[in-house]
Structures are given as C-alpha cells and as structure tokens.
Coordinates of C-alpha atoms in Angstrom, one line a residue:
X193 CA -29.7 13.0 -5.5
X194 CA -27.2 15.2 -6.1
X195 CA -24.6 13.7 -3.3
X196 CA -25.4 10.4 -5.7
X197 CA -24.4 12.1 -9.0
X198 CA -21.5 13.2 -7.8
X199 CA -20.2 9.5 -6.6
X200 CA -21.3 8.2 -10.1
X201 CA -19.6 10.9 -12.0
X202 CA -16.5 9.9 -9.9
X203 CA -16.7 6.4 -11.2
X204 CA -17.6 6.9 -14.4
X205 CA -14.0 9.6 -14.6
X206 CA -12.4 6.4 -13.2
X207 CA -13.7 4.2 -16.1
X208 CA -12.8 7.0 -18.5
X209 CA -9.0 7.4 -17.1
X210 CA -8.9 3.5 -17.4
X211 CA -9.8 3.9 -21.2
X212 CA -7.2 6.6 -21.6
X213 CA -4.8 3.7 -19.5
X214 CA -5.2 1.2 -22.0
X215 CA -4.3 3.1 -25.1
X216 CA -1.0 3.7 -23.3
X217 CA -0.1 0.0 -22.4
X218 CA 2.1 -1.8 -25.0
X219 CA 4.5 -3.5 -23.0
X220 CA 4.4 -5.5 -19.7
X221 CA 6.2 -2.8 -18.6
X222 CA 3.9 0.0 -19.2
X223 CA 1.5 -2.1 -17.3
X224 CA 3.4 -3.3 -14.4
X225 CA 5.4 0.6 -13.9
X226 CA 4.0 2.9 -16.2
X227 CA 6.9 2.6 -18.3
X228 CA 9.1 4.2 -16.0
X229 CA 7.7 7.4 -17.2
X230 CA 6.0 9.3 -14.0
X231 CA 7.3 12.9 -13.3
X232 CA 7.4 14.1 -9.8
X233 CA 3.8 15.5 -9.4
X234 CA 2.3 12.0 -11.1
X235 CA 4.8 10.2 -8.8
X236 CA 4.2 11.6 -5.4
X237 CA 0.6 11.7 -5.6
X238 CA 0.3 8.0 -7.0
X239 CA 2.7 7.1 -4.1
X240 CA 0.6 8.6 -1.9
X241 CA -3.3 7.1 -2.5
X242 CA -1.8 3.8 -2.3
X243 CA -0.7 4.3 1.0
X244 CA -3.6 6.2 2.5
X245 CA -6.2 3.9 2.2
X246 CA -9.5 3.4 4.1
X247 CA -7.5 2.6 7.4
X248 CA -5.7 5.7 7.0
X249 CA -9.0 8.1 5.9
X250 CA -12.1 6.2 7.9
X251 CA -10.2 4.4 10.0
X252 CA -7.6 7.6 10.5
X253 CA -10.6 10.0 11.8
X254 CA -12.1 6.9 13.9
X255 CA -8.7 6.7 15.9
X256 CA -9.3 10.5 16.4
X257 CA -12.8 10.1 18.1
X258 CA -11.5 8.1 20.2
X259 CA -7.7 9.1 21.3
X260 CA -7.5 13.2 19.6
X261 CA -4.3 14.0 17.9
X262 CA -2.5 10.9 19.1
X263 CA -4.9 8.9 16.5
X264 CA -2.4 10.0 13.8
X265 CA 0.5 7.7 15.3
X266 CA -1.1 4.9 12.4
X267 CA -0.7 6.8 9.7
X268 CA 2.6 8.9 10.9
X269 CA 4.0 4.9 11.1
X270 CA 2.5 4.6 6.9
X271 CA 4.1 7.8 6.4
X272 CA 7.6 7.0 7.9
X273 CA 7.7 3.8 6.0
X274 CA 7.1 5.2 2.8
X275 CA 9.8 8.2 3.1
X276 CA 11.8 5.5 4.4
X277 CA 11.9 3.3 1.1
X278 CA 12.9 6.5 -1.0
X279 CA 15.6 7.2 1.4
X280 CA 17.1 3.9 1.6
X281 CA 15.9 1.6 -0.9
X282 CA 15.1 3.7 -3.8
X283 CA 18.8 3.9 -5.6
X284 CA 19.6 0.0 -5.2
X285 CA 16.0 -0.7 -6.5
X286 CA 15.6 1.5 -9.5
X287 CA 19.6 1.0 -10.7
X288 CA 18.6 -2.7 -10.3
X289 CA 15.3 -2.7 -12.1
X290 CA 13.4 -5.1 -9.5
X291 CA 10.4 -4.0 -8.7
X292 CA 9.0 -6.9 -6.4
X293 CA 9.9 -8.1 -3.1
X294 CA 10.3 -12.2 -4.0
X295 CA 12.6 -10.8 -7.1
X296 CA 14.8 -9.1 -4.9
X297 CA 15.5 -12.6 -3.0
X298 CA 15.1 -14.8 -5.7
X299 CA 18.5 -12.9 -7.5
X300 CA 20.0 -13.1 -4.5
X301 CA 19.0 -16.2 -2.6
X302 CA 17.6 -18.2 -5.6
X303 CA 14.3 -20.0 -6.2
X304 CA 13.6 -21.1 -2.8
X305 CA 13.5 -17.9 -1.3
X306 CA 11.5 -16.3 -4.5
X307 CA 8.9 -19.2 -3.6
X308 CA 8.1 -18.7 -0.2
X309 CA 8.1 -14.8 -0.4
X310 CA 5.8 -15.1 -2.8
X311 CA 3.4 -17.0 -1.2
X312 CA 3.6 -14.2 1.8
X313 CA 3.5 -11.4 -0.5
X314 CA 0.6 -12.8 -2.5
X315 CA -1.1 -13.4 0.7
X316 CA -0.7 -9.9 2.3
X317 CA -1.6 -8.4 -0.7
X318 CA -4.7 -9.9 -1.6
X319 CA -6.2 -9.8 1.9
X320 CA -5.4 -6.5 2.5
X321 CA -7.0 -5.6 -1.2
X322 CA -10.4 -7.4 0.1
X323 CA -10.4 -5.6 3.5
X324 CA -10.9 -2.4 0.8
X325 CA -13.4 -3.8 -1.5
X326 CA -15.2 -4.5 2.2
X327 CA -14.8 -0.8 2.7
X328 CA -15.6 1.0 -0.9
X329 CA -19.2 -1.6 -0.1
X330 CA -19.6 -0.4 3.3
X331 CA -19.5 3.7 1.8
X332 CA -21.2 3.0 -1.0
X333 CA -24.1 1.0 1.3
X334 CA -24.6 4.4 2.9
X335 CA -25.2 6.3 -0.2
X336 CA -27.4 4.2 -2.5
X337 CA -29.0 2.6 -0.2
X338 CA -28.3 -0.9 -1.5
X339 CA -26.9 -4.6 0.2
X340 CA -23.4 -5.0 1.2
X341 CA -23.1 -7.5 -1.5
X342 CA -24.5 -5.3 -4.5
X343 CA -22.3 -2.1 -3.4
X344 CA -18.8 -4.3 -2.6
X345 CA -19.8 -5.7 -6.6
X346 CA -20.1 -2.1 -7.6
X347 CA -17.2 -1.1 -6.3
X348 CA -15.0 -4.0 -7.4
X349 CA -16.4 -3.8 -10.8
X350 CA -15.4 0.2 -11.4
X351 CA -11.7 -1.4 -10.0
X352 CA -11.3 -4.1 -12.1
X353 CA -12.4 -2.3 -15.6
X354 CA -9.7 0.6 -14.8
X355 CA -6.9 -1.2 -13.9
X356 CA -7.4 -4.7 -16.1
X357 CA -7.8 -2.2 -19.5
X358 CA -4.4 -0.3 -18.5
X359 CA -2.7 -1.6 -15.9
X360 CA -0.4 1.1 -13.8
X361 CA -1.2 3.4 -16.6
X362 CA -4.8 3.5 -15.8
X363 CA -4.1 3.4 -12.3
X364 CA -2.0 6.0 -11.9
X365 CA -4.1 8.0 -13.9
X366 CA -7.2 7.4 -11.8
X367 CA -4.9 8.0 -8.6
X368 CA -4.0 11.4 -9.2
X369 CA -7.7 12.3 -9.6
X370 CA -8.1 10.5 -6.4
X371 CA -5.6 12.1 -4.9
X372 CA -7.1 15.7 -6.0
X373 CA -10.3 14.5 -4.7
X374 CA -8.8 13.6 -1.1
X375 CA -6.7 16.8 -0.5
X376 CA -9.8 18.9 -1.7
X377 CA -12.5 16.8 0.5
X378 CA -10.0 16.8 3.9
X379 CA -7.7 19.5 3.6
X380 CA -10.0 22.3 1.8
X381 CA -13.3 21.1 3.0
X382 CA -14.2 18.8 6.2
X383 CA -11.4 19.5 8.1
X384 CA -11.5 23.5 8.4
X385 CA -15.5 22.7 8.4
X386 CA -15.8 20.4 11.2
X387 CA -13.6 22.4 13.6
X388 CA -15.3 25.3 12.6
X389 CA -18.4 23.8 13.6
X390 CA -17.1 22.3 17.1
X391 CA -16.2 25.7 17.9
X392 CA -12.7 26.4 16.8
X393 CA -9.5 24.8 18.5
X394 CA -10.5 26.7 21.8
X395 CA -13.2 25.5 22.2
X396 CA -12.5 21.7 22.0
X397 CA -10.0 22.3 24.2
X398 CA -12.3 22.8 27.0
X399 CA -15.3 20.0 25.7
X400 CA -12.5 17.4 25.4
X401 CA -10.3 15.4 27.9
X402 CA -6.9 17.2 28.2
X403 CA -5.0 13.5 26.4
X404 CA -7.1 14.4 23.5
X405 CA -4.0 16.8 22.5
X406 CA -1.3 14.9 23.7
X407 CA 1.0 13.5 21.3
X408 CA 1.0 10.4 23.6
X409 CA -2.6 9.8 24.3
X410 CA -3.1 6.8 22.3
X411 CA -0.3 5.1 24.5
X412 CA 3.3 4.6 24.1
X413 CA 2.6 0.8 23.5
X414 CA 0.2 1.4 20.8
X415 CA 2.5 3.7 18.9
X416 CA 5.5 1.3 19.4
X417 CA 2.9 -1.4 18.1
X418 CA 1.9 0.3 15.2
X419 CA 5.8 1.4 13.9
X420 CA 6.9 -2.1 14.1
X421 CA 4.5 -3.3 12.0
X422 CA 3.7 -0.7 9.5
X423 CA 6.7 1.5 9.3
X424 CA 8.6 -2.0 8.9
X425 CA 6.3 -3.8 7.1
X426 CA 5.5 -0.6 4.5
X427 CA 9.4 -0.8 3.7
X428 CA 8.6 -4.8 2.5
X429 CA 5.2 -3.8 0.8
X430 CA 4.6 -4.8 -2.5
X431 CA 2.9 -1.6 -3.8
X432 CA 5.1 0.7 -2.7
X433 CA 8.1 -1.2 -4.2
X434 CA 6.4 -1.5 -7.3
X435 CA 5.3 2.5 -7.2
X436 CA 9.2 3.2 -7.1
X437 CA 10.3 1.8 -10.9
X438 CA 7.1 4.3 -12.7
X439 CA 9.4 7.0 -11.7
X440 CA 11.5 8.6 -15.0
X441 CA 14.5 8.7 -12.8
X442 CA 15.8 7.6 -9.3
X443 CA 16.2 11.4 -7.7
X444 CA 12.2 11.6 -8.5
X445 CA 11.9 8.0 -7.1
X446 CA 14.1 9.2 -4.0
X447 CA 12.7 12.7 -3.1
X448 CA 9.2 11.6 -4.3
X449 CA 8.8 8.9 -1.8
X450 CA 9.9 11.3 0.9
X451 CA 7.4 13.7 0.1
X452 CA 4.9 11.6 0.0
X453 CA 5.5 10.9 3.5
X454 CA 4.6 14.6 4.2
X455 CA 2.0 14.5 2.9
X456 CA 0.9 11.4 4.5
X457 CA 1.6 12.7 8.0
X458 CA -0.6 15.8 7.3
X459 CA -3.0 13.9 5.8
X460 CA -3.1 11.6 9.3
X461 CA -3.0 15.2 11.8
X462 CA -5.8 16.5 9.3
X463 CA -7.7 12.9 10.0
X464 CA -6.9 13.2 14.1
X465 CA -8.4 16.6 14.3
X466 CA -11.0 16.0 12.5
X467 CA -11.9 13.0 14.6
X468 CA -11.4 15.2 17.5
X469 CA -13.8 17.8 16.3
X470 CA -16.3 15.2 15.5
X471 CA -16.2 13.6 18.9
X472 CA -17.0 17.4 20.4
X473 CA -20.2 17.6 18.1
X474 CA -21.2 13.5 18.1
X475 CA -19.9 12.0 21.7
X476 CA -22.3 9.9 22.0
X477 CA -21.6 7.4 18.5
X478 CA -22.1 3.6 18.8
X479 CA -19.6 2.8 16.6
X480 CA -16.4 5.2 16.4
X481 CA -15.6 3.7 12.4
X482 CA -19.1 6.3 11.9
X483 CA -17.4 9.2 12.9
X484 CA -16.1 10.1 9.0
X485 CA -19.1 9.6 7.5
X486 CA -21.3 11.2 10.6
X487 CA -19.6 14.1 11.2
X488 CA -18.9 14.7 7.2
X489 CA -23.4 15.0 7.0
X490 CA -23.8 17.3 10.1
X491 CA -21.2 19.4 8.9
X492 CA -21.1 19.7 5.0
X493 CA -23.9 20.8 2.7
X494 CA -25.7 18.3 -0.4
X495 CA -22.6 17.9 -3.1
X496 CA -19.9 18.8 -0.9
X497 CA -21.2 15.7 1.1
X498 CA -20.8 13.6 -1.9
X499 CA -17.3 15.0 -2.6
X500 CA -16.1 14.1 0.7
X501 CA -17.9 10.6 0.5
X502 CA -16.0 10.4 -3.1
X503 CA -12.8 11.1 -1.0
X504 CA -13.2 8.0 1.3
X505 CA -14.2 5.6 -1.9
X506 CA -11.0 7.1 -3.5
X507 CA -9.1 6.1 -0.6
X508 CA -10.1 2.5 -0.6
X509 CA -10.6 2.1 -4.7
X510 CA -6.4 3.6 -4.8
X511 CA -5.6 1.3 -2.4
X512 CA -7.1 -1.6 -3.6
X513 CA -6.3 -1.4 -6.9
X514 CA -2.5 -0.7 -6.3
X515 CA -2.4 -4.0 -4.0
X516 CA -4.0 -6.2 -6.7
X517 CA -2.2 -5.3 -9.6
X518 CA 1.0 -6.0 -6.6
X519 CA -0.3 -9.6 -6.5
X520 CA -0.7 -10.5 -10.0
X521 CA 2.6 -8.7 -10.7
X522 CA 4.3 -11.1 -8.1
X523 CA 2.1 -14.0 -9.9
X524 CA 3.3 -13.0 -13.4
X525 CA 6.9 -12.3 -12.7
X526 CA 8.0 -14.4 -9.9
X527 CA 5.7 -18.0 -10.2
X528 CA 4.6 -18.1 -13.8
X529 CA 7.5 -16.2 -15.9
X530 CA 9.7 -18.7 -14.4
X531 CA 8.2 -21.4 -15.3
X532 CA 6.8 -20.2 -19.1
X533 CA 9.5 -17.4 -20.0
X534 CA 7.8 -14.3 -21.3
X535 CA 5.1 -15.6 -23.4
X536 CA 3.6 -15.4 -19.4
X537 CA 4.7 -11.9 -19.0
X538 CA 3.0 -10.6 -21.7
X539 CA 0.4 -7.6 -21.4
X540 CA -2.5 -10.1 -21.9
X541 CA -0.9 -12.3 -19.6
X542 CA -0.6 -9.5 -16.6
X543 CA -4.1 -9.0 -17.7
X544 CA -5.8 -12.4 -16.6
X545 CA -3.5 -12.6 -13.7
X546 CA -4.7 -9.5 -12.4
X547 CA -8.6 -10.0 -13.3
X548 CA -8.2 -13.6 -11.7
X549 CA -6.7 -12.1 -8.5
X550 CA -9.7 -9.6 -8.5
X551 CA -12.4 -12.1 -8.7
X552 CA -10.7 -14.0 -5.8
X553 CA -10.7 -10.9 -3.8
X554 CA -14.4 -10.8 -4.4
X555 CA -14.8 -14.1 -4.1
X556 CA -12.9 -13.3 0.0
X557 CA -15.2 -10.0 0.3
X558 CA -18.6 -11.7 -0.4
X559 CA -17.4 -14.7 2.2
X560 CA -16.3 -12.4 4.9
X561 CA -17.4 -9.3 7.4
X562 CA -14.8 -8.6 8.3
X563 CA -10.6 -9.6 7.5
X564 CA -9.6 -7.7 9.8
X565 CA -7.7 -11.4 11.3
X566 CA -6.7 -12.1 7.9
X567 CA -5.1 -8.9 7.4
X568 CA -3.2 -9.0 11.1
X569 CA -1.7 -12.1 9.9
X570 CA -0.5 -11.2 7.1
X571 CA 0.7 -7.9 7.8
X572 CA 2.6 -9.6 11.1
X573 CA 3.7 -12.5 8.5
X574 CA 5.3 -10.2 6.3
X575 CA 7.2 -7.9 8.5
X576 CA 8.9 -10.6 10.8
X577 CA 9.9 -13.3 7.8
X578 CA 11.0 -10.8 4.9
X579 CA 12.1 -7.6 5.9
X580 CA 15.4 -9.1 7.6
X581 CA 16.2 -11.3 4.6
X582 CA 15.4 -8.6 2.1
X583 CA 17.2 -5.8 4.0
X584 CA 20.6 -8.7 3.8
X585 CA 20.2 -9.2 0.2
X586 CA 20.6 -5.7 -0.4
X587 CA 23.0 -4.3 2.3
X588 CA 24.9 -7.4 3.2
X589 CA 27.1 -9.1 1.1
X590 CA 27.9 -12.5 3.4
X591 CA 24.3 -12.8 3.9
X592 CA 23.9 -16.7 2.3
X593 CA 21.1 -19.0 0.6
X594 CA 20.6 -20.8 3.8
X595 CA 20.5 -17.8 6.3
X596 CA 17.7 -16.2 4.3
X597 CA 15.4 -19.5 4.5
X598 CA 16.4 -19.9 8.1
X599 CA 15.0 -16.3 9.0
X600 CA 11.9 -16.9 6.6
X601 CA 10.6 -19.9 8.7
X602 CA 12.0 -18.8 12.2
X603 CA 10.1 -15.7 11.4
X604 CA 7.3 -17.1 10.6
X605 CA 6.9 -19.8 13.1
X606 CA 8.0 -17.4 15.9
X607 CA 4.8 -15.1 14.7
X608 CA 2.4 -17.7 14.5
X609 CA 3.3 -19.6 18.1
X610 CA 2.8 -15.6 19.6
X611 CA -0.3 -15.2 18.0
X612 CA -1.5 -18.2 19.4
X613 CA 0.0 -18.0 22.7
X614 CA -0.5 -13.8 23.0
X615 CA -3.5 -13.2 20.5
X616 CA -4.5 -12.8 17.5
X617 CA -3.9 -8.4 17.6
X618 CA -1.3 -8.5 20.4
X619 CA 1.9 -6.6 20.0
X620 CA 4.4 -9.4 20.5
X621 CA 4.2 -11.4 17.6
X622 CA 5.5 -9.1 15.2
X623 CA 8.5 -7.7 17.9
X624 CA 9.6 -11.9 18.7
X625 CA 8.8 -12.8 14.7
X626 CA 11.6 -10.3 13.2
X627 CA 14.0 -11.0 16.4
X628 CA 13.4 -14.7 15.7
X629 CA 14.3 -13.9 11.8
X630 CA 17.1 -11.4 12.4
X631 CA 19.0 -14.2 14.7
X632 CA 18.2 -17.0 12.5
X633 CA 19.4 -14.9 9.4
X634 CA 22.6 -13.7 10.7
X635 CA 23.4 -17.1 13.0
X636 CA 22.8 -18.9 10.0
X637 CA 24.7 -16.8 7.2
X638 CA 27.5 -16.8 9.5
X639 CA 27.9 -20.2 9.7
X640 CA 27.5 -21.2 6.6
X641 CA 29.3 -20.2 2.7
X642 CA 27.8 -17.6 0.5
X643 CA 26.4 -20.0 -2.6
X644 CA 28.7 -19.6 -5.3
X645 CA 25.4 -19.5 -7.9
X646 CA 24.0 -16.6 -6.4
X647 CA 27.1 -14.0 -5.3
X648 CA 26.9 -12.7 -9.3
X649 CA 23.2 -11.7 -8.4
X650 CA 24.4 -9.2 -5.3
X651 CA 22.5 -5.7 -6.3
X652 CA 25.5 -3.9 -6.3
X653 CA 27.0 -5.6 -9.4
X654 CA 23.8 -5.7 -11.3
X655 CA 23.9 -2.7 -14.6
X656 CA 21.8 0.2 -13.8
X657 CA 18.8 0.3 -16.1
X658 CA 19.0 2.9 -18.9
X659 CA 16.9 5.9 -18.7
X660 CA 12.8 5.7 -20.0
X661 CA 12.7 4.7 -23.7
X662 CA 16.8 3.5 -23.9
X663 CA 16.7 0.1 -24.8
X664 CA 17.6 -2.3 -21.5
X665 CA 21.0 -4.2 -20.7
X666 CA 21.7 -7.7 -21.1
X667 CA 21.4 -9.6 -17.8
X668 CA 24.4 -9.1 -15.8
X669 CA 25.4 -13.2 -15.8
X670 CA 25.2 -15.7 -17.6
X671 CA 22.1 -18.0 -15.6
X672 CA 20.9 -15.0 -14.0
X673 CA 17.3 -14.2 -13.0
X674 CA 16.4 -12.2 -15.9
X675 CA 15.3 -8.5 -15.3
X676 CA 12.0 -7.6 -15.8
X677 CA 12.9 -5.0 -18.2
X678 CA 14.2 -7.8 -20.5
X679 CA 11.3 -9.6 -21.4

C-alpha cells in the first residue's frame, strides 16, 4: 500500500504541475517552447527526461543483464546525439527561430519537402510516443494489479491532462520533478543498493563472465548499429529540436544540450551496472526486460520500491509527453498553419492537435503488444531520408529543391528494399538508406540550379530572434515561410 501511495502521489504532482502549466500559457509560444524562458537547470534537466525514456531506464538495465557494462552503448549513442545537436545545431536553430525539423526544409526547400518530412516526423513521433504509453501500462500492471488496458488508460490519461492544460510549460514543469525522481531512484538509491547487495564490484567480478566489463561485450556491430541510428537519428528528432528554442538564450541552449549528454551517459553506466548486479543476484530471469523491476523488489525496502517504480513511469510519461506535443507541433505549424494562417496556431488550436494525437496514440497502444516494428521503421525512416537533407539546408548553401527530394525518396526506398531484403531489425537498412540519400542529395544538387524562391530562406541570412519578451522581427523576405515567433 504504501509502494501504491507513492506512485499516486507522483501522478497527482504531475496533474498539479500541469495546473500550474496552464496558468503560464498565453501564446502558442509559451505552449510550443515555454516561451523561450528555461534557465540552465530547467533546461538540462527537461532535455534530459525526454531523451532517457523507458528504453534508456527498463530497457537500459535489461541490456545490462544480458551484455554488463557494454549495455550502455544504447544510451551512450542517445547521449552523443543530444550533446551533438547543442554543439552543432544549436546557434543556427535558435538565431533562426525554427524549432521543427519539416520547418527547417520547408524555408529552405519549399513545400514539398515540408510535406513529406512531415509525414516522417509525425510518423516517428507518434509510434515511438505509443511504444511509452505501452511501457507506463506494463509498470503500472505490476503495481495495481490491473489489465494492460486499464493501466496504459491510466497512464495516458495523467499525460494528456498535464501537457493539453499547459503545453511545454506543464511539461517542463512535470519533467524536472521527473528528472529529480530518476537521479534520486538510480543514482542515490538502486544503483549503490543493488551492487551492494551482489557483493560489491569484486565480487561480480568473479560471479560474472569476464565480457561482462568489457567496453566491447555487446559487439562492435551492435554498437556501430546503435550510433547510426540513434546518435544520427537523435540529431533529426523532433523533441529534442523543439527542447532547444525553451532556452532564454543560445549559450544555455548550446552548453545545456552538452550537458545533458553527461548526464545521459551516467545515467546509461548507472543502468549497465545495475543490470550487471542484477544478473549476479537473479541469473536465472525468463525475460531480461524484468530485470529493473526484479532486482529494484529484492533489493529496496516498501516506499523506496515505489520511488524507484515512480522513476521508471517518469521515464516513459517524459518521454511520451515530449514526443506528442512534437507531433501536434509539426501538425500545427507545418500542415495546418499553412493552410489556415494563425487562427490554426493558436493555443486552443495546439490544444486539440495535441489531445487528437494522444487519443490516436491510444487508439495504436490498445491495438498493439508490442511497436517495437513500428518504431524500427520509423526510427530507420527518419535517420536515412532527413538527416542528409536537413544537415544541407543548414551547412550547404548549393544544396537545391530537387536534391533534397531526391535524397528523401532514395532514402527511403533504399531503407525499405533492406528491410525487406535484410530484416525488419538488421543493421543495414539504416547504413544503405543515408548512403542512398547522401548520393542522391549531393548528385542531385549538383546537377541541378539552386531555386531562385528559396535561396532568401538559407539560415544564415534569416534575423536572429530577439531575446525572451522583445517583440519578434519581421520575416526576413517578402513570401517567406513565416517564423513561428510571428504568429
């Protein structure tokens, strides 16, 4: 009972911080980026819950029980990607004000490329959002003892009434308690615990095979697998592109990305060893996606048990809601502004774009297991057709109209033939997909002229956006996209 009070008092401070959310949401902008307000603590720990999600926390430990240290390499890849973006891609997209990926090409490739990207985008987003509605059901199961259905509804319903009330106010608010809850319930708790219990470092040493501490162990395939897609496709992903602009400025958006990366590796040692330690004290599991949960009841007393099991629903529930609120942003600002100016954009608007895209994602977690398919498509999708073309827009000035459609279709036909000619989670689709692009894309721009409508739209001679509460620029063109900050 107590374990159980202290998961409801986690969701109800979830519903309260989306109360507090809404008051703060005036403007489509408050609820898209937090009105560009977020200081570096806010920042760097809402960058990083929307990165660790449940494959990074569960799935993180399970990857542990069954490789050692080596089962970091997935989230060491999330982590890379996301210092990455602050690195390279923070200035141009903060001075520029765009904030999702089919924007980006749509100033600089026009409509059709904002079209198809946003197809992708939408796609990746949403499936990956119902893979961690599956998981918040699957933990919540466990606890309450309830059906699938009933805890995924649970779940989904604490999601939707924090972020539809106040957008990426509400849900940055409820991600730095979630990101408190995390560090305290692996760092402070079940990871010095669960070692401690297997015996100490020493100790597991001698109880485990010797590749269970090589950096290696997981296979030099696997690792190269895993950075293609998700150091390459985390640089492309929605959320993290639209965590950028809540920054107040772009040093914090820069140095805050990076160190959220750092944290996101130790977050993925802290999950390793843990997995490790939990493969010492439970070798014999049926299912290695119960080591988390398993090893977190052998090992941790009633309420810290519940804190812990709070710390996986936070992982999932941050996730989630930072990918949703990614695919109605796309909807809002790159299908329907478009077509019905900003009278679409509005804050009621982003509102019923975001609770349709949640009851869709319900709609896919009910109907499914498992997305596990889904999600490999996507992810593969989205890494070989738009990181080429986005990367041009932004870095290469005779990159044209044409090239960028060329790569988006050679892309994504040379991903789907592998998949079906490879399989469905073989490495090679990815790998031939962005090759496929990249040649297409650069063959392509070559031989063709840059489009005279879309050369004012390069990022470098867009206006840098004013600091938080300035009043924004006029679009840089006349027949320019309009920035988002203009509506």
């Amino acid at each position: 009972m107590a374990d159980k009070l202290v998961i409801l008092l986690y969701l109800a401070v979830m519903i309260l911080a989306g109360y507090y959310g809404m008051r703060r949401s005036r403007t489509s902008e408050d609820f898209a980026i937090a009105g560009r307000r977020l200081g570096p603590f806010m920042y760097t720990s809402a960058m990083s819950t929307v990165v660790l999600g449940a494959a990074s926390t569960v799935g993180g430990v399970s990857l542990g029980w069954q490789y050692g240290v080596s089962g970091m390499a997935l989230v060491l890849a999330l982590a890379l990607g996301i210092a990455a973006i602050g690195f390279f891609f923070a200035g141009k997209l903060f001075r520029s004000g765009v904030y999702t990926v089919p924007d980006a090409l749509g100033r600089r490739f026009g409509g059709s490329s904002r079209v198809m990207s946003s197809a992708i985008v939408v796609f990746y987003t949403l499936m990956v959002g119902v893979g961690q509605i599956i998981g918040i059901g699957s933990v919540l199961t466990v606890v309450f003892d309830v059906t699938p259905t009933t805890a995924a509804f649970i779940g989904w319903a604490t999601i939707m009434i924090y972020s539809v009330a106040g957008g990426m106010w509400s849900i940055t608010l409820t991600d730095v308690v979630q990101f408190l809850v995390k560090t305290v319930g692996i760092f402070c708790l079940l990871l010095p615990l669960a070692v401690h219990e297997a015996g100490g470092f020493g100790t597991m040493r001698e109880e485990l095979p010797d590749d269970f501490f090589s950096p290696t162990g997981i296979g030099i395939g696997t690792i190269g697998a895993y950075f293609l897609l998700f150091f390459f496709g985390f640089m492309i992903d929605q959320g993290n592109w639209q965590r950028l602009l809540t920054a107040r400025s772009e040093r914090v958006a820069r140095w805050g990305a990076v160190a959220s990366g750092g944290y996101c590796a130790l977050y993925g040692l802290a999950g390793a060893l843990i997995g490790a330690a939990s493969r010492a004290l439970l070798p014999n599991l049926d299912n290695p996606d119960d080591a988390y949960a398993s090893v977190a009841s052998l090992v941790l007393p009633v309420g810290l048990f519940g804190l812990v099991i709070a710390a996986a629903l936070a992982a999932s529930m941050s996730t989630a809601s930072g990918l949703l609120i990614g695919a109605s942003t796309v909807l809002t600002n790159d299908v329907l502004r478009p077509l019905g100016g900003a009278r679409l954009a509005s804050v009621r608007a982003n509102r019923i774009a975001l609770f349709a895209v949640g009851l869709v994602a319900l709609a896919f977690s009910f109907a499914l297991d498992s997305v596990v398919g889904a999600v490999t498509v996507a992810a593969d999708v989205l890494a070989a057709a738009l990181l080429v073309p986005v990367v041009g827009a932004m870095f290469w000035k005779r990159s044209t109209t044409a090239g960028a459609i060329a790569g988006v279709l050679a892309g994504t036909a040379a991903c789907v033939l592998f998949m079906m000619v490879s399989g469905l989670y073989a490495n090679e689709p990815v790998a031939y997909g962005m090759l496929a692009c990249l040649v297409a894309f650069v063959g392509v721009s070559l031989a063709t002229r840059p489009d005279p409508g879309t050369g004012d739209l390069d990022f470098e001679d867009l206006p840098e956006l004013p600091a938080a509460g300035e009043p924004a620029p006029a679009p840089a063109a006349q027949g320019a996209a309009a920035s988002p900050r203009s509506a």
